[in-house]
Amino acid sequence: MSIRTATARPRRIGPAGGDPLGRAPAALLVPATVAIALLVVPLVAMVAAADPADLWEALGSPLLQEALWLSVLTSTLAMLVCLLLGLPLAWMLARVEFRGRRLVRALVTVPMVLPPVVAGVALRSAFGRSGLVGEPLLEATGFAFPYTMWGVVLAHVFVSLPFVVISIEGGLRSAGTRYDAAAAVLGATRWHTFRRVTVPLALPGIAAGMLLGWARSLGEFGATITFNGNYPGTTQTMPTLIYVARQSDTDAALTLSLVMLAFSVAVLVVLRDRWLVTS
Amino acid sequence: MTNRPGDWELAVRVPDRVEVRSTVPHGAVVAVIGPNGAGKSSLVHALAGLIPAEGQLVRDGTDLFAVPVQERGVGLVFQDRRLFPHLSALENVAFGLRARGVATHEARDTAQEWLERLGIGDLAARRPDRLSGGQAQRVALARALVGRPDLLLLDEPFTGLDVGVAATLRIELGQHLAQFGGTTFLVTHDAIDALTLADHVLVLDAGRVVQEGTPAEVAARPRTEHAARLVGLNVVRDAAMLRAFPPSAVVVSVSPTAPDVSARHRWRGRVRSAAPHGDAIRLQTEVDPRDGDPRTLIADVTPAATRELDLVAGRAVWLTVKETAVTVYPAATEAAPGADRPAQDG
């Protein structure tokens, strides 16, 4: 960095066109660069290793099409269930003072730190054919979750819901209660206020929570395969398909992974432009 | 004030914040004045039902404190306005009607009417972030009035507005309040609001009512230093009496020896700040603690005197006042005599 002598031009502080507070220190710049490399290099390597011809071939495979469709369908259904159940829970946590609220929040977040395989085992104990809820459900209706598409959705919801709830609760909290109070004075019931004021104002947080939940579902593997096995067409999602392919044919797994990457990135780009415009 | 049917019987207590007992005739405009932290906003929020309060708010046998906030039907203009940012001006005004079950088109028509009444009918489609401060305040007022409340609460309605805009809005508000049949509580820190808009003034200090009366009474005989400052008077406590005098009656000199005036009418002081006030320069001065009660005095001097005497911040001065300019009146108030008076800090 050189300091210019006074000229007719306005004197710059720091590097050309830079931040007047000075440039980023190396102690922060270096780790930040490493972080970027760590995130980007594996993806680039994967793209580089794949053969474009294989990609086209793979896209034509009914097995892949089926798995991709099932992934999208179950993730979307899971996201809707998460919204339907998670938004009210997030609202309760953000807006209602009740005894045991901290305990509830702690319990809700447990699945976030639970290894997905353990989540699958837990789901089996509850919703398996001989599970706590599963057995009476089977007797009463003849329906059981495991090995069905609904089992996949259930596993996705179990794993994603905590992320959705915590994210939406954050959105509701940052939107604050000031406008809720204004609505109450104007005569709005809590339900009316929720629909007309609280949700519209927390929409960015809600959308972010839903996207997070959807992405978490799309990548879900451990709980799904533990709870539902791996049946093409009913329970075989993209991650399980990739896992199975990886055991026999590394190249096929690579191609499938690439499809998944391209798809995820495309969705992210579309959604970013639509709703997730931050600042 | 005698108790008549239709009057508001007010006995509000928000622990550690504010305690007010008063009787207000229906249709009155009550200005609530007092320093920051006196409990003005707490009073208004308690009346609206937004913070828990003890006591009662009775009119014609109905205690509004027994009614939940949504059904109280009061109009409230928040200090920060709180227009819903995702709704247009029209939708903001229509919100309360819609919430109470009025059909959409009817609510919108009524809202449009109110916007027009407030002179902003052409801004109906605008979002709050595209309204100026004065326009937003008119929307907030329309939103509070559209439900035809019996009780209108205005929390510092002119805060954050340009002086010119505030002056215009004050005149408009006066007209709307004249047409408004209900009772208004107007929280303000500006004496002009209290003097021009109100017919009853509550002076709060440290959560208690320290003076209550007509604007003329409060302006002529302010009972706290804060109220005196608001109406532009100096007030000095002298045993059981208060002595009030205008800043223009204060003479400022810089002689090293005490001016030849009775000690009751002279103080040693130090200039804290000087700022234009009309044609004069208004000095805020800090009074030497040895010279007794007033902690601060304000004095208006000519710009020429300011230069000649070098009246800059920190300058030691003598402040004197002519006996004839001083109004003397008893310190005790009818509302809060003797023991009821809250401790003055300092």
Coordinates of C-alpha atoms in Angstrom, one line a residue, chain A residues 177-190 192-193 196-197 200-201, chain B residues 48 50 69-70 74 76 78 80 82-86 92 95-96 98-100 143:
Chain A
T177 CA -44.4 -8.2 18.3
R178 CA -44.8 -4.5 17.7
Y179 CA -47.1 -5.0 14.7
D180 CA -49.0 -7.8 16.5
A181 CA -49.8 -5.2 19.3
A182 CA -50.9 -2.7 16.7
A183 CA -53.2 -5.3 15.1
A184 CA -54.7 -6.2 18.5
V185 CA -55.5 -2.6 19.3
L186 CA -57.3 -2.4 16.0
G187 CA -59.5 -5.3 17.1
A188 CA -57.8 -8.2 15.3
T189 CA -58.0 -11.6 17.0
R190 CA -54.7 -13.5 17.4
H192 CA -56.5 -12.8 12.2
T193 CA -53.3 -11.2 13.3
R196 CA -52.7 -10.9 8.1
V197 CA -49.7 -9.5 10.0
P200 CA -46.6 -11.8 5.9
L201 CA -44.0 -9.9 7.9
Chain B
A48 CA -55.1 0.6 25.4
L50 CA -51.2 -3.5 25.9
V69 CA -57.4 -5.4 24.2
Q70 CA -59.1 -6.5 21.0
V74 CA -59.7 2.4 21.5
L76 CA -54.1 4.4 19.4
F78 CA -48.2 4.7 18.5
D80 CA -43.4 4.9 16.2
R82 CA -46.4 1.1 13.4
L83 CA -48.1 1.2 10.0
F84 CA -48.1 -2.3 8.7
P85 CA -45.2 -2.2 6.2
H86 CA -46.7 -4.9 3.9
N92 CA -53.8 -0.1 6.8
F95 CA -57.4 -3.3 8.7
G96 CA -59.4 -2.6 11.8
R98 CA -61.8 -5.9 8.3
A99 CA -60.7 -7.4 11.6
R100 CA -64.1 -6.5 13.1
R143 CA -56.4 4.2 11.1

